[in-house]
mmCIF file with all atom_site columns, C-alpha atoms in Angstrom:
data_model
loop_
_atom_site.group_PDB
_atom_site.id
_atom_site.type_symbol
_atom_site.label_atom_id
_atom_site.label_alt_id
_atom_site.label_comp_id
_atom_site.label_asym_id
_atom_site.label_entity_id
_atom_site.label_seq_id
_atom_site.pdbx_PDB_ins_code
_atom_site.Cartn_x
_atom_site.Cartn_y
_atom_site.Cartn_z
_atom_site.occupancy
_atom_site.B_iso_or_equiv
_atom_site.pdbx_formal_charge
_atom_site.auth_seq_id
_atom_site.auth_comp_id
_atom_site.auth_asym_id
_atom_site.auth_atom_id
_atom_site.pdbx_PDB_model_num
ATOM 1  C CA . UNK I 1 1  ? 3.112  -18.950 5.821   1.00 51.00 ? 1  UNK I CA 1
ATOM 2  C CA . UNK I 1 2  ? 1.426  -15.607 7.441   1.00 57.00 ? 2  UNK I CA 1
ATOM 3  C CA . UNK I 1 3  ? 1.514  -12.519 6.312   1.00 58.00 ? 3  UNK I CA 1
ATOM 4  C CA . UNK I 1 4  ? 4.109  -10.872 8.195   1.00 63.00 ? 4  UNK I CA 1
ATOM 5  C CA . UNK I 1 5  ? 6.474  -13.411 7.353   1.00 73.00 ? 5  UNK I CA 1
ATOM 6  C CA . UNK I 1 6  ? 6.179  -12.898 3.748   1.00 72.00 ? 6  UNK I CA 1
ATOM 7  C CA . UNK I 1 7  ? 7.240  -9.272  4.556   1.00 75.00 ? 7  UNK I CA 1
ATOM 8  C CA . UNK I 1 8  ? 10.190 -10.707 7.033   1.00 82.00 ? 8  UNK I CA 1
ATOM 9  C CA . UNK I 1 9  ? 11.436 -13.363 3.946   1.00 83.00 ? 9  UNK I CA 1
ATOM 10 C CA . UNK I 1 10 ? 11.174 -10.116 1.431   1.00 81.00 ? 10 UNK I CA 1
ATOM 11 C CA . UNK I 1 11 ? 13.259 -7.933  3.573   1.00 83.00 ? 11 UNK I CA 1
ATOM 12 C CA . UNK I 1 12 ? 15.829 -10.744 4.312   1.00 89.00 ? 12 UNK I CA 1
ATOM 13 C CA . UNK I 1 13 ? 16.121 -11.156 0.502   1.00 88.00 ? 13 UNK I CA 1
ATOM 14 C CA . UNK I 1 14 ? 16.408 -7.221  -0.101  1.00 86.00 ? 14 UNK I CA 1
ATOM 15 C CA . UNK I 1 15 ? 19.399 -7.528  2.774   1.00 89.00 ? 15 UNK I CA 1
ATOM 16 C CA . UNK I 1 16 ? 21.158 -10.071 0.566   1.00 93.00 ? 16 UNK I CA 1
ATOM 17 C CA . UNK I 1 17 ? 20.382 -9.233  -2.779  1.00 92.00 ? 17 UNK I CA 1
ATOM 18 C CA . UNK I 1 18 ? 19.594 -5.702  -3.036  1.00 87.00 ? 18 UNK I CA 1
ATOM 19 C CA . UNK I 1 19 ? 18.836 -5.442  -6.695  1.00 86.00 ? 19 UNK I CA 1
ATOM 20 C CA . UNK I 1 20 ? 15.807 -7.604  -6.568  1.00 88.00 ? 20 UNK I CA 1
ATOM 21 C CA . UNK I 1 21 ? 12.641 -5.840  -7.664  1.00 87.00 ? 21 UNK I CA 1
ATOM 22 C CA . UNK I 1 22 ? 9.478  -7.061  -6.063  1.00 84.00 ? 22 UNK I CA 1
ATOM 23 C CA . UNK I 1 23 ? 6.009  -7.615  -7.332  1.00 86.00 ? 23 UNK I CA 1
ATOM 24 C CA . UNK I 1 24 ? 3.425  -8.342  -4.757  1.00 82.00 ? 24 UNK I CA 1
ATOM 25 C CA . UNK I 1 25 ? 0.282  -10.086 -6.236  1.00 83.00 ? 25 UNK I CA 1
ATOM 26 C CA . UNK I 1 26 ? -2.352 -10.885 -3.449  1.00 79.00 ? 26 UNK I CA 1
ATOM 27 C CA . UNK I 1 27 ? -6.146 -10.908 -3.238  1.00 79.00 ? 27 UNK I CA 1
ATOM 28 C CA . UNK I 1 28 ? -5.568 -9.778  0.465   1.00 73.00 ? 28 UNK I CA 1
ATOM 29 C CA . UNK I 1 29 ? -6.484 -6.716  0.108   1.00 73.00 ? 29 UNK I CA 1
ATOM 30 C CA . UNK I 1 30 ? -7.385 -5.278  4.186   1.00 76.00 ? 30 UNK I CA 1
ATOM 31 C CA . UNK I 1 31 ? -6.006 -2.800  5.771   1.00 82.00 ? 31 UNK I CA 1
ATOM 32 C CA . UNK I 1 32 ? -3.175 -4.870  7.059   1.00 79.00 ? 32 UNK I CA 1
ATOM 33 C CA . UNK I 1 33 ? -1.758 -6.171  3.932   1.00 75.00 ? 33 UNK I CA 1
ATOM 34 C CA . UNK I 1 34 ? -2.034 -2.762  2.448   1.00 75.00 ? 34 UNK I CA 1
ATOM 35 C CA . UNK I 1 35 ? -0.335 -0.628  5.339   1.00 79.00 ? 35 UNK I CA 1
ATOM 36 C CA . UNK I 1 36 ? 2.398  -2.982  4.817   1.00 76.00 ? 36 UNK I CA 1
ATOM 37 C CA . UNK I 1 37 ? 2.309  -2.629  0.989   1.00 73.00 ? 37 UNK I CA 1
ATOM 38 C CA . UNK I 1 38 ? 2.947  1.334   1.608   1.00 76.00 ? 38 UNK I CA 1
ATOM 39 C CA . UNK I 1 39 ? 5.781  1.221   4.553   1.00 78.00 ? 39 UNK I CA 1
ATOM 40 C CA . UNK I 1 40 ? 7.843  -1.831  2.036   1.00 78.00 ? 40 UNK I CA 1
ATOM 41 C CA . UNK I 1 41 ? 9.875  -1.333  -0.649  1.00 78.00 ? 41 UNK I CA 1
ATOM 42 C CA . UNK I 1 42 ? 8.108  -2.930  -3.607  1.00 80.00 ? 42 UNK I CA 1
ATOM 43 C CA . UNK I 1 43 ? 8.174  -2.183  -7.568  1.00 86.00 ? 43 UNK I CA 1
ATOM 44 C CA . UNK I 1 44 ? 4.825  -3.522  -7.641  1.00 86.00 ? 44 UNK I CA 1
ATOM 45 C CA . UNK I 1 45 ? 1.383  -4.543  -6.704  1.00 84.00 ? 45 UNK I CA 1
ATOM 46 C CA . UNK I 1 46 ? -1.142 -6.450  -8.638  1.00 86.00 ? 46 UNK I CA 1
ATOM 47 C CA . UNK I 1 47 ? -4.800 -7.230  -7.053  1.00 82.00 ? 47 UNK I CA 1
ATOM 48 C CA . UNK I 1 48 ? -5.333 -10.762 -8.551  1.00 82.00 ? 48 UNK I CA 1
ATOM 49 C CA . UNK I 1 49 ? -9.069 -9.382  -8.761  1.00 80.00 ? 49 UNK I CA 1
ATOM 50 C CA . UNK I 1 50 ? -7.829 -6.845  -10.793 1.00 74.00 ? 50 UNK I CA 1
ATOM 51 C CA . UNK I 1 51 ? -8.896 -9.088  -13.927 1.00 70.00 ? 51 UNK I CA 1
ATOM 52 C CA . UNK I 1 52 ? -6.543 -10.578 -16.782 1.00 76.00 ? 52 UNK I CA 1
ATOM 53 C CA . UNK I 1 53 ? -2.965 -12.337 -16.802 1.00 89.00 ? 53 UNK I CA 1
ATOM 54 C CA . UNK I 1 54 ? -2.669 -9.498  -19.238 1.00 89.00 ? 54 UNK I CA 1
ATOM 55 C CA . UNK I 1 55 ? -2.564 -7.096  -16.409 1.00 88.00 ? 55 UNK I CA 1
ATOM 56 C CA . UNK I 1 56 ? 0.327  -9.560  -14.860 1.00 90.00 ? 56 UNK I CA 1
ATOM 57 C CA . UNK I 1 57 ? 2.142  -9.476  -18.066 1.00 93.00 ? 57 UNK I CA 1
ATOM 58 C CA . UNK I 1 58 ? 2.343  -5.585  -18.156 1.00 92.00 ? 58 UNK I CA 1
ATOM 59 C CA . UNK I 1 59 ? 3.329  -5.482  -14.497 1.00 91.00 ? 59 UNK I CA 1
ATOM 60 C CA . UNK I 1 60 ? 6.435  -7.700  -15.143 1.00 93.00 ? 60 UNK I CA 1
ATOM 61 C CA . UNK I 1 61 ? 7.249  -5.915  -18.635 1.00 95.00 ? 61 UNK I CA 1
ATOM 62 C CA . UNK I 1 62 ? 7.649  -2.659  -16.346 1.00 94.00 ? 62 UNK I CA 1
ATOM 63 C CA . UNK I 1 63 ? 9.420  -3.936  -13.585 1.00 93.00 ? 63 UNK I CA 1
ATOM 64 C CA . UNK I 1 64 ? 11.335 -5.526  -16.194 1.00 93.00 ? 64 UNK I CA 1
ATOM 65 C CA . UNK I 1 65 ? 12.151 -2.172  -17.595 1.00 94.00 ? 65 UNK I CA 1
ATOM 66 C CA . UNK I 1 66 ? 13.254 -0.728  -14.504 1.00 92.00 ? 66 UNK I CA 1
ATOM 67 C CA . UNK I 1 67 ? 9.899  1.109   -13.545 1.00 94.00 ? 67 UNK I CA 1
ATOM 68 C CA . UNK I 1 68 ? 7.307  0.539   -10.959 1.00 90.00 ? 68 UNK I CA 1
ATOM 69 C CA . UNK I 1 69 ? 3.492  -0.829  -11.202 1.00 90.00 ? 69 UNK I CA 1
ATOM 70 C CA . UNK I 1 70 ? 0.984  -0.695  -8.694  1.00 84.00 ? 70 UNK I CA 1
ATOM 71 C CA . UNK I 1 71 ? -2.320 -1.689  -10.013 1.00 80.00 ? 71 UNK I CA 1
ATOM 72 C CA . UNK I 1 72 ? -5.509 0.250   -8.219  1.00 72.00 ? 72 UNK I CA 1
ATOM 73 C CA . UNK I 1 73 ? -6.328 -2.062  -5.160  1.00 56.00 ? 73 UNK I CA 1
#
């Protein structure tokens, strides 16, 4: 699965369902991934180098609570 359609199966599932709240969590971090990052609609991004599941946790207990999380990348 490429990159671009990850993006195209997101925004077919934000067409459908538009409730869902998104949490990207990639170790692709290039320019690519993260230009597309900023022009989607997510609730969330977590750099899996960004360390503990800890981190993970506390990024679903936001979205969870309605609020967004978008670790530093």
């Amino acid at each position: 699965c490429g990159r671009s359609s990850r993006f195209k199966v997101a925004s077919t599932i934000l067409r459908n369902l538009p409730g869902t709240r998104f949490l990207v969590l990639t170790a692709s971090l290039d320019e690519y991934t993260l230009f597309r990052v900023k022009k989607f609609p997510l609730h969330g991004f977590l750099d899996k180098s960004s360390g503990t599941i800890t981190h993970l946790i506390l990024a679903l207990q936001v979205l969870a609570a309605g609020q967004n999380y978008f670790s530093e990348a």
